[in-house]
Coordinates of N, CA and C in Angstrom, one line a residue:
G1 N 0.8 -1.2 0.0 CA 0.0 0.0 0.0 C 0.8 1.3 0.0
C2 N 1.9 1.2 0.7 CA 2.8 2.4 0.8 C 3.5 2.7 -0.5
E3 N 3.8 1.6 -1.3 CA 4.5 1.8 -2.6 C 3.5 2.5 -3.6
A4 N 2.2 2.3 -3.4 CA 1.3 2.9 -4.4 C 0.8 4.3 -3.9
K5 N 1.0 4.6 -2.6 CA 0.5 5.9 -2.1 C 1.7 6.5 -1.2
Q6 N 2.7 7.0 -1.9 CA 3.9 7.5 -1.2 C 3.6 8.7 -0.3
E7 N 2.8 9.6 -0.8 CA 2.5 10.8 0.0 C 1.7 10.5 1.2
L8 N 0.7 9.6 1.1 CA 0.0 9.2 2.3 C 0.9 8.4 3.3
A9 N 1.7 7.6 2.7 CA 2.7 6.8 3.6 C 3.6 7.8 4.4
N10 N 4.1 8.8 3.7 CA 4.9 9.7 4.4 C 4.2 10.5 5.5
Q11 N 2.9 10.8 5.2 CA 2.1 11.6 6.2 C 1.8 10.7 7.4
V12 N 1.4 9.5 7.2 CA 1.0 8.6 8.3 C 2.3 8.1 9.1
N13 N 3.2 7.5 8.4 CA 4.4 6.9 9.0 C 5.5 7.9 9.4
G14 N 5.5 9.1 8.8 CA 6.5 10.1 9.1 C 6.0 11.3 9.8
I15 N 5.3 12.2 9.1 CA 4.8 13.5 9.6 C 4.0 13.3 10.9
A16 N 3.0 12.4 10.9 CA 2.2 12.2 12.0 C 2.9 11.8 13.3
V17 N 4.0 11.0 13.1 CA 4.8 10.6 14.2 C 5.4 11.8 14.9
G18 N 5.8 12.8 14.1 CA 6.3 14.1 14.7 C 5.3 14.8 15.6
Y19 N 4.0 14.7 15.1 CA 2.9 15.3 15.9 C 2.8 14.6 17.3
L20 N 2.9 13.3 17.2 CA 2.8 12.5 18.5 C 3.9 12.8 19.4
A21 N 5.1 13.0 18.8 CA 6.3 13.4 19.7 C 6.1 14.7 20.3
E22 N 5.6 15.7 19.6 CA 5.3 17.0 20.1 C 4.3 17.0 21.2
A23 N 3.2 16.2 21.0 CA 2.1 16.0 22.0 C 2.7 15.4 23.3
A24 N 3.5 14.3 23.1 CA 4.1 13.7 24.3 C 5.0 14.6 25.1
K25 N 5.7 15.5 24.3 CA 6.6 16.5 25.0 C 5.8 17.4 25.8
R26 N 4.7 17.9 25.3 CA 3.8 18.9 26.0 C 3.3 18.3 27.3
V27 N 2.9 17.0 27.3 CA 2.2 16.5 28.5 C 3.2 15.6 29.3
D28 N 4.5 15.6 29.0 CA 5.5 14.8 29.7 C 5.2 13.3 29.7
A29 N 4.8 12.8 28.5 CA 4.5 11.4 28.3 C 5.7 10.7 27.7
T30 N 5.8 9.4 27.8 CA 6.8 8.6 27.1 C 6.1 8.1 25.8
L31 N 6.8 8.3 24.7 CA 6.4 7.8 23.4 C 7.0 6.5 23.1
V32 N 6.3 5.5 22.7 CA 6.8 4.2 22.2 C 6.4 4.1 20.7
H33 N 7.4 4.1 19.9 CA 7.1 4.0 18.4 C 7.7 2.8 17.8
I34 N 6.9 2.0 17.1 CA 7.4 0.8 16.4 C 7.9 1.1 15.0
S35 N 9.2 0.7 14.8 CA 9.7 0.9 13.5 C 10.1 -0.5 12.9
T36 N 11.0 -0.5 11.9 CA 11.0 -1.7 11.1 C 12.5 -2.0 10.6
D37 N 12.7 -3.3 10.2 CA 13.9 -3.7 9.5 C 14.0 -3.0 8.1
Y38 N 13.0 -2.6 7.6 CA 13.0 -2.0 6.2 C 13.7 -0.7 6.1
V39 N 14.2 -0.1 7.3 CA 15.0 1.1 7.2 C 16.4 0.7 6.7
F40 N 16.8 -0.6 6.7 CA 18.1 -1.0 6.2 C 17.9 -1.6 4.8
D41 N 19.1 -1.7 4.1 CA 19.0 -2.2 2.7 C 19.2 -3.7 2.7
G42 N 19.6 -4.3 3.9 CA 19.7 -5.8 3.9 C 21.0 -6.3 3.4
E43 N 22.0 -5.5 3.0 CA 23.2 -5.9 2.4 C 24.2 -6.4 3.4
K44 N 24.1 -6.0 4.7 CA 25.0 -6.4 5.7 C 25.0 -7.9 5.9
K45 N 26.2 -8.5 6.2 CA 26.3 -9.9 6.3 C 26.2 -10.4 7.8
T46 N 26.2 -9.5 8.7 CA 26.0 -9.8 10.2 C 24.8 -9.1 10.7
P47 N 24.3 -9.4 11.9 CA 23.2 -8.8 12.5 C 23.3 -7.2 12.6
Y48 N 22.2 -6.6 12.4 CA 22.2 -5.1 12.4 C 22.2 -4.6 13.8
V49 N 23.0 -3.6 14.2 CA 23.0 -2.9 15.4 C 22.3 -1.6 15.2
E50 N 22.0 -0.9 16.3 CA 21.2 0.3 16.3 C 22.0 1.4 15.6
E51 N 23.3 1.4 15.6 CA 24.1 2.5 15.0 C 24.4 2.3 13.6
D52 N 24.0 1.2 13.0 CA 24.3 0.9 11.6 C 23.6 2.0 10.7
Q53 N 24.2 2.3 9.5 CA 23.7 3.2 8.6 C 22.4 2.7 8.0
T54 N 21.4 3.6 8.0 CA 20.1 3.2 7.3 C 20.2 3.5 5.8
N55 N 19.4 2.7 5.1 CA 19.4 2.9 3.6 C 18.1 2.2 3.1
P56 N 16.9 2.7 3.4 CA 15.7 2.1 3.0 C 15.6 1.9 1.5
Q57 N 15.0 0.8 1.0 CA 14.9 0.5 -0.4 C 13.5 0.5 -0.9
S58 N 12.6 1.0 -0.1 CA 11.2 1.0 -0.4 C 10.5 2.3 0.1
V59 N 9.4 2.7 -0.4 CA 8.6 3.8 0.1 C 8.2 3.5 1.6
Y60 N 7.8 2.3 1.9 CA 7.5 1.9 3.3 C 8.7 2.2 4.2
G61 N 9.9 1.7 3.8 CA 11.0 1.8 4.7 C 11.4 3.3 4.8
S62 N 11.3 4.1 3.8 CA 11.6 5.5 3.8 C 10.7 6.3 4.7
S63 N 9.4 5.9 4.6 CA 8.4 6.6 5.4 C 8.6 6.3 6.9
K64 N 8.9 5.0 7.2 CA 9.2 4.7 8.6 C 10.4 5.4 9.1
L65 N 11.4 5.5 8.3 CA 12.6 6.3 8.7 C 12.3 7.7 9.0
L66 N 11.4 8.3 8.2 CA 11.0 9.7 8.4 C 10.3 9.8 9.8
G67 N 9.6 8.8 10.2 CA 9.0 8.8 11.6 C 10.0 8.8 12.7
E68 N 11.1 8.0 12.5 CA 12.2 8.0 13.5 C 12.8 9.3 13.6
Q69 N 13.1 9.9 12.4 CA 13.8 11.2 12.3 C 12.9 12.3 12.9
A70 N 11.6 12.2 12.8 CA 10.7 13.2 13.4 C 10.7 13.2 14.9
I71 N 10.9 12.0 15.5 CA 11.0 11.9 16.9 C 12.3 12.6 17.4
L72 N 13.4 12.2 16.7 CA 14.7 12.8 17.1 C 14.7 14.3 17.0
A73 N 14.0 14.8 16.0 CA 14.1 16.3 15.7 C 13.1 17.0 16.6
S74 N 12.2 16.3 17.3 CA 11.2 17.0 18.1 C 11.8 17.6 19.4
G75 N 12.9 17.0 19.9 CA 13.4 17.4 21.2 C 12.8 16.6 22.3
L76 N 12.0 15.6 22.0 CA 11.4 14.8 23.1 C 12.5 13.9 23.6
E77 N 12.6 13.9 25.0 CA 13.6 13.1 25.6 C 13.1 11.7 26.0
K78 N 11.9 11.6 26.4 CA 11.3 10.3 26.9 C 10.7 9.5 25.7
F79 N 11.5 8.7 25.0 CA 10.9 7.9 23.9 C 11.7 6.6 23.8
F80 N 11.0 5.7 23.2 CA 11.6 4.4 22.7 C 11.2 4.2 21.3
I81 N 12.2 4.2 20.4 CA 11.9 3.7 19.0 C 12.4 2.3 19.0
I82 N 11.5 1.4 18.7 CA 11.8 -0.1 18.7 C 11.6 -0.6 17.3
R83 N 12.7 -1.0 16.7 CA 12.7 -1.6 15.3 C 12.5 -3.1 15.6
T84 N 11.6 -3.7 14.8 CA 11.3 -5.1 14.9 C 11.1 -5.7 13.5
S85 N 10.9 -7.0 13.4 CA 10.8 -7.6 12.1 C 9.9 -8.8 12.1
W86 N 9.4 -9.1 10.9 CA 8.7 -10.4 10.6 C 7.6 -10.7 11.7
L87 N 6.8 -9.7 11.9 CA 5.8 -9.9 13.0 C 4.7 -10.9 12.6
Y88 N 4.3 -11.7 13.6 CA 3.1 -12.6 13.5 C 2.4 -12.7 14.8
G89 N 1.1 -13.0 14.8 CA 0.4 -13.1 16.0 C -1.1 -13.1 15.8
P90 N -1.9 -13.3 16.8 CA -3.4 -13.4 16.6 C -3.9 -12.0 16.3
G91 N -5.0 -12.0 15.5 CA -5.7 -10.7 15.3 C -5.4 -10.0 14.0
G92 N -4.6 -10.5 13.1 CA -4.4 -9.8 11.9 C -3.7 -10.7 10.8
N93 N -3.6 -10.1 9.6 CA -2.9 -10.9 8.5 C -1.4 -10.9 8.8
N94 N -0.9 -12.1 8.6 CA 0.6 -12.3 8.8 C 1.0 -13.6 8.1
F95 N 2.3 -13.8 8.1 CA 2.9 -14.9 7.3 C 2.4 -16.3 7.8
V96 N 2.2 -16.4 9.1 CA 1.7 -17.7 9.7 C 0.3 -18.0 9.2
E97 N -0.6 -17.0 9.3 CA -1.9 -17.2 8.8 C -2.0 -17.5 7.3
T98 N -1.1 -16.8 6.5 CA -1.1 -17.0 5.1 C -0.7 -18.5 4.8
I99 N 0.4 -18.9 5.4 CA 0.9 -20.3 5.1 C -0.1 -21.3 5.6
L100 N -0.7 -21.2 6.7 CA -1.8 -22.1 7.1 C -2.9 -22.2 6.1
R101 N -3.3 -21.0 5.6 CA -4.4 -21.0 4.6 C -4.0 -21.7 3.3
L102 N -2.8 -21.3 2.8 CA -2.3 -21.9 1.6 C -2.1 -23.4 1.7
A103 N -1.5 -23.8 2.9 CA -1.2 -25.2 3.1 C -2.5 -26.1 3.1
G104 N -3.6 -25.4 3.5 CA -4.9 -26.1 3.5 C -5.6 -26.1 2.1
E105 N -5.1 -25.3 1.2 CA -5.7 -25.2 -0.2 C -4.9 -25.8 -1.3
R106 N -3.5 -25.9 -1.1 CA -2.6 -26.3 -2.2 C -1.8 -27.5 -1.8
E107 N -1.4 -28.3 -2.8 CA -0.5 -29.4 -2.6 C 1.0 -29.0 -2.6
E108 N 1.3 -27.9 -3.3 CA 2.6 -27.4 -3.4 C 2.7 -25.9 -3.0
L109 N 3.8 -25.5 -2.3 CA 4.0 -24.2 -2.0 C 5.5 -23.8 -2.4
K110 N 5.6 -22.6 -2.9 CA 7.0 -22.1 -3.3 C 7.2 -20.9 -2.5
I111 N 8.3 -20.9 -1.7 CA 8.6 -19.9 -0.7 C 10.0 -19.4 -0.8
V112 N 10.2 -18.1 -0.7 CA 11.5 -17.4 -0.8 C 12.5 -17.9 0.2
A113 N 13.6 -18.3 -0.2 CA 14.6 -18.9 0.7 C 15.9 -18.1 0.8
D114 N 16.0 -16.9 0.1 CA 17.3 -16.2 0.2 C 17.1 -14.8 0.9
Q115 N 16.0 -14.7 1.7 CA 15.9 -13.6 2.7 C 15.9 -14.2 4.1
I116 N 16.8 -13.6 4.9 CA 17.0 -14.2 6.3 C 16.6 -13.1 7.3
G117 N 15.8 -13.6 8.3 CA 15.4 -12.7 9.4 C 15.0 -13.5 10.6
T118 N 14.2 -12.8 11.4 CA 13.7 -13.5 12.7 C 12.2 -13.2 12.8
P119 N 11.4 -14.3 12.7 CA 10.0 -14.2 13.1 C 9.9 -13.7 14.5
T120 N 9.0 -12.7 14.7 CA 8.8 -12.1 16.0 C 7.3 -12.2 16.4
Y121 N 7.1 -12.9 17.5 CA 5.7 -13.0 18.0 C 5.3 -11.7 18.7
T122 N 4.1 -11.2 18.3 CA 3.7 -9.9 18.8 C 3.5 -9.9 20.3
A123 N 3.2 -11.0 21.0 CA 3.1 -11.0 22.4 C 4.5 -10.8 23.1
D124 N 5.5 -11.4 22.4 CA 6.9 -11.2 22.9 C 7.3 -9.7 22.7
L125 N 7.0 -9.1 21.6 CA 7.3 -7.7 21.4 C 6.6 -6.8 22.5
A126 N 5.3 -7.1 22.7 CA 4.6 -6.4 23.8 C 5.3 -6.5 25.1
D127 N 5.7 -7.7 25.5 CA 6.4 -7.9 26.7 C 7.7 -7.1 26.8
A128 N 8.4 -7.1 25.6 CA 9.7 -6.3 25.6 C 9.4 -4.8 25.8
I129 N 8.3 -4.3 25.2 CA 8.0 -2.9 25.4 C 7.7 -2.6 26.9
F130 N 7.0 -3.5 27.5 CA 6.7 -3.3 29.0 C 8.0 -3.4 29.8
C131 N 8.9 -4.2 29.4 CA 10.2 -4.4 30.1 C 11.0 -3.1 30.0
L132 N 11.0 -2.5 28.8 CA 11.7 -1.2 28.6 C 11.1 -0.1 29.4
L133 N 9.8 0.0 29.4 CA 9.1 1.0 30.2 C 9.3 0.8 31.7
A134 N 9.3 -0.5 32.2 CA 9.6 -0.7 33.6 C 11.0 -0.3 34.0
A135 N 12.0 -0.6 33.1 CA 13.4 -0.3 33.3 C 13.5 1.3 33.4
S136 N 12.8 2.0 32.5 CA 12.9 3.4 32.5 C 12.3 4.1 33.7
A137 N 11.4 3.4 34.4 CA 10.8 3.9 35.6 C 11.6 3.6 36.8
S138 N 12.6 2.8 36.7 CA 13.4 2.4 37.9 C 14.5 3.4 38.2
P139 N 14.7 3.7 39.5 CA 15.7 4.7 39.8 C 17.2 4.3 39.5
Q140 N 17.4 2.9 39.3 CA 18.7 2.4 39.0 C 18.7 1.6 37.8
P141 N 19.5 1.8 36.7 CA 20.3 3.0 36.6 C 19.4 4.2 36.2
P142 N 20.0 5.4 36.1 CA 19.1 6.6 35.8 C 18.3 6.3 34.6
A143 N 17.0 6.5 34.7 CA 16.0 6.2 33.7 C 16.3 7.0 32.4
S144 N 16.8 8.2 32.5 CA 17.1 9.0 31.3 C 18.1 8.4 30.4
S145 N 19.0 7.5 30.9 CA 20.0 6.9 30.1 C 19.5 5.7 29.3
L146 N 18.3 5.3 29.5 CA 17.7 4.1 28.9 C 16.9 4.5 27.6
Y147 N 16.4 5.7 27.5 CA 15.6 6.1 26.4 C 16.4 6.1 25.1
G148 N 15.7 5.9 24.0 CA 16.4 5.9 22.7 C 15.9 4.8 21.8
L149 N 16.8 4.4 20.9 CA 16.5 3.4 19.8 C 16.9 2.0 20.2
Y150 N 16.1 1.1 20.0 CA 16.4 -0.3 20.3 C 16.0 -1.2 19.1
H151 N 16.7 -2.3 19.0 CA 16.3 -3.4 18.1 C 15.7 -4.6 19.0
F152 N 14.6 -5.1 18.5 CA 14.0 -6.2 19.2 C 13.4 -7.2 18.2
A153 N 13.7 -8.5 18.3 CA 13.1 -9.6 17.6 C 13.3 -10.8 18.5
N154 N 12.6 -11.9 18.1 CA 12.9 -13.1 18.9 C 14.3 -13.6 18.6
E155 N 14.8 -14.6 19.3 CA 16.2 -15.0 19.1 C 16.3 -16.0 17.9
G156 N 17.5 -16.1 17.3 CA 17.7 -17.0 16.2 C 17.3 -16.3 14.9
S157 N 17.4 -17.1 13.8 CA 17.1 -16.6 12.5 C 16.7 -17.7 11.5
C158 N 16.1 -17.4 10.4 CA 15.7 -18.4 9.5 C 15.4 -17.7 8.2
S159 N 15.1 -18.4 7.1 CA 14.6 -17.9 5.9 C 13.1 -18.0 5.9
W160 N 12.4 -17.3 5.0 CA 11.0 -17.5 4.9 C 10.6 -18.9 4.6
Y161 N 11.4 -19.6 3.7 CA 11.2 -21.0 3.4 C 11.3 -21.9 4.7
E162 N 12.3 -21.6 5.5 CA 12.5 -22.4 6.8 C 11.3 -22.1 7.7
F163 N 10.9 -20.9 7.7 CA 9.7 -20.5 8.6 C 8.5 -21.2 8.1
A164 N 8.2 -21.3 6.8 CA 7.1 -21.9 6.3 C 7.1 -23.4 6.6
C165 N 8.3 -24.0 6.5 CA 8.4 -25.5 6.8 C 8.1 -25.7 8.3
A166 N 8.6 -24.8 9.2 CA 8.3 -24.9 10.6 C 6.8 -24.8 10.9
I167 N 6.2 -23.8 10.2 CA 4.7 -23.6 10.4 C 3.9 -24.9 10.1
V168 N 4.2 -25.4 8.9 CA 3.5 -26.6 8.4 C 3.8 -27.8 9.4
E169 N 5.0 -27.9 9.8 CA 5.4 -29.0 10.8 C 4.6 -28.9 12.1
E170 N 4.5 -27.7 12.6 CA 3.7 -27.5 13.8 C 2.2 -27.8 13.6
A171 N 1.7 -27.4 12.4 CA 0.3 -27.6 12.1 C 0.0 -29.1 12.0
Q172 N 1.0 -29.9 11.4 CA 0.8 -31.3 11.3 C 0.8 -32.0 12.7
K173 N 1.6 -31.5 13.6 CA 1.6 -32.0 15.0 C 0.2 -31.8 15.6
R174 N -0.4 -30.8 15.2 CA -1.7 -30.5 15.8 C -2.9 -31.0 15.0
N175 N -2.6 -31.9 14.0 CA -3.6 -32.5 13.2 C -4.5 -31.5 12.5
L176 N -4.0 -30.4 12.1 CA -4.8 -29.4 11.3 C -5.0 -30.0 9.9
P177 N -6.2 -29.7 9.3 CA -6.5 -30.2 8.0 C -5.6 -29.5 6.9
L178 N -4.6 -30.3 6.4 CA -3.6 -29.7 5.4 C -3.7 -30.5 4.1
K179 N -3.5 -29.8 3.0 CA -3.5 -30.4 1.7 C -2.0 -30.5 1.2
V180 N -1.2 -29.6 1.7 CA 0.2 -29.5 1.2 C 1.0 -30.7 1.3
Q181 N 1.7 -31.1 0.2 CA 2.6 -32.2 0.2 C 4.1 -31.8 0.0
R182 N 4.3 -30.7 -0.7 CA 5.7 -30.3 -1.0 C 5.9 -28.8 -0.8
I183 N 7.0 -28.4 -0.3 CA 7.4 -26.9 -0.1 C 8.7 -26.7 -0.8
Y184 N 8.7 -25.9 -1.8 CA 9.9 -25.7 -2.6 C 10.6 -24.3 -2.3
P185 N 11.9 -24.2 -2.1 CA 12.6 -22.9 -1.9 C 12.8 -22.2 -3.3
I186 N 12.5 -20.9 -3.3 CA 12.7 -20.1 -4.5 C 13.5 -18.9 -4.2
A187 N 14.0 -18.2 -5.2 CA 14.8 -17.0 -5.1 C 13.8 -15.8 -5.0
T188 N 14.3 -14.7 -4.5 CA 13.5 -13.4 -4.4 C 13.0 -13.0 -5.7
E189 N 13.9 -13.1 -6.8 CA 13.5 -12.6 -8.1 C 12.3 -13.4 -8.7
D190 N 12.1 -14.6 -8.2 CA 11.0 -15.5 -8.6 C 9.7 -15.1 -8.0
Y191 N 9.7 -14.2 -7.0 CA 8.5 -13.8 -6.3 C 8.5 -12.3 -6.1
P192 N 8.4 -11.5 -7.2 CA 8.4 -10.1 -7.1 C 7.3 -9.4 -6.4
L193 N 7.6 -8.5 -5.5 CA 6.6 -7.7 -4.7 C 6.8 -6.2 -4.9
P194 N 5.8 -5.4 -4.6 CA 6.0 -4.0 -4.8 C 7.1 -3.4 -4.0
A195 N 7.2 -3.8 -2.7 CA 8.3 -3.3 -1.8 C 9.5 -4.2 -1.8
K196 N 10.7 -3.7 -2.1 CA 11.9 -4.6 -2.0 C 12.1 -4.9 -0.5
R197 N 12.3 -6.2 -0.3 CA 12.6 -6.8 1.0 C 14.1 -6.8 1.3
P198 N 14.5 -6.5 2.5 CA 16.0 -6.7 2.8 C 16.4 -8.1 2.8
A199 N 17.5 -8.5 2.2 CA 18.0 -9.8 2.2 C 18.4 -10.3 3.6
N200 N 18.9 -9.4 4.4 CA 19.2 -9.7 5.8 C 18.5 -8.8 6.7
S201 N 17.6 -9.3 7.6 CA 16.8 -8.6 8.5 C 17.2 -8.9 10.0
V202 N 18.3 -9.6 10.2 CA 18.6 -10.1 11.6 C 19.1 -9.0 12.4
F203 N 18.6 -8.8 13.6 CA 19.0 -7.8 14.5 C 19.9 -8.3 15.6
E204 N 20.9 -7.5 16.0 CA 21.6 -7.7 17.3 C 20.8 -7.0 18.4
K205 N 20.6 -7.7 19.5 CA 19.7 -7.2 20.5 C 20.4 -7.0 21.9
Q206 N 21.7 -6.9 21.9 CA 22.4 -6.7 23.1 C 22.0 -5.5 23.9
K207 N 21.7 -4.4 23.2 CA 21.3 -3.2 23.9 C 20.1 -3.4 24.7
Y208 N 19.1 -4.0 24.1 CA 17.8 -4.3 24.8 C 18.1 -5.2 26.0
K209 N 18.9 -6.2 25.8 CA 19.2 -7.2 27.0 C 19.9 -6.4 28.1
A210 N 20.8 -5.5 27.7 CA 21.6 -4.8 28.8 C 20.7 -3.9 29.5
A211 N 19.7 -3.3 28.8 CA 18.8 -2.3 29.5 C 17.8 -3.0 30.4
T212 N 17.3 -4.2 30.0 CA 16.2 -4.8 30.7 C 16.7 -6.0 31.6
G213 N 17.7 -6.7 31.2 CA 18.1 -7.9 31.8 C 17.2 -9.1 31.5
A214 N 16.3 -8.9 30.5 CA 15.3 -9.9 30.2 C 15.8 -10.9 29.2
D215 N 15.3 -12.1 29.3 CA 15.6 -13.1 28.3 C 14.7 -13.0 27.1
I216 N 15.1 -13.3 25.9 CA 14.3 -13.2 24.7 C 14.0 -14.6 24.2
P217 N 12.7 -15.0 24.0 CA 12.4 -16.3 23.6 C 12.9 -16.5 22.1
G218 N 13.2 -17.8 21.8 CA 13.5 -18.1 20.4 C 12.3 -18.0 19.5
W219 N 12.6 -17.9 18.2 CA 11.5 -17.7 17.2 C 10.7 -19.0 17.1

């Protein structure tokens, strides 16, 4: 949707976030903003840290980076920008729901195998947000030193193909009605989409761990 409506994407994901930051500053609120792996180009061969150079390759990624920049330009001190990736969970469209639907309809699936990232369960992301908020409310260490930009995803990594295989395997264990017999790995160029996906979306999460002391569940 962002690729087809660039101006609207920039307004919603970019400019509007600046308004939220200004409002939070006025009422002394803490702003939590969810950002994305799409702010990177995916060319790095190791996990991305918060300080890595951004280089979005899509309108979506560019609009989300505008939102990050709007917060930083606002002068707001109490904020968390949390970049995450490959979200799935109850209550909305996501890769897990799509694979379960297709596996119930088709005998063969072809899934991209050359994009690597970390599936992130939305409940684990929510827990991480509350852990950061709790840490920032604690007198030790000084809360002001904990605000800022964080990467969060579940632990480990896989390709979309490996993720699909794991989803089908779990569904089989639960005796869900499946039709699928074979899953084939394919290249990104064999499955073109409007927004270019980063080839590597894996995050380094040491900053989050140091701030909260919390364990991160595996994907």
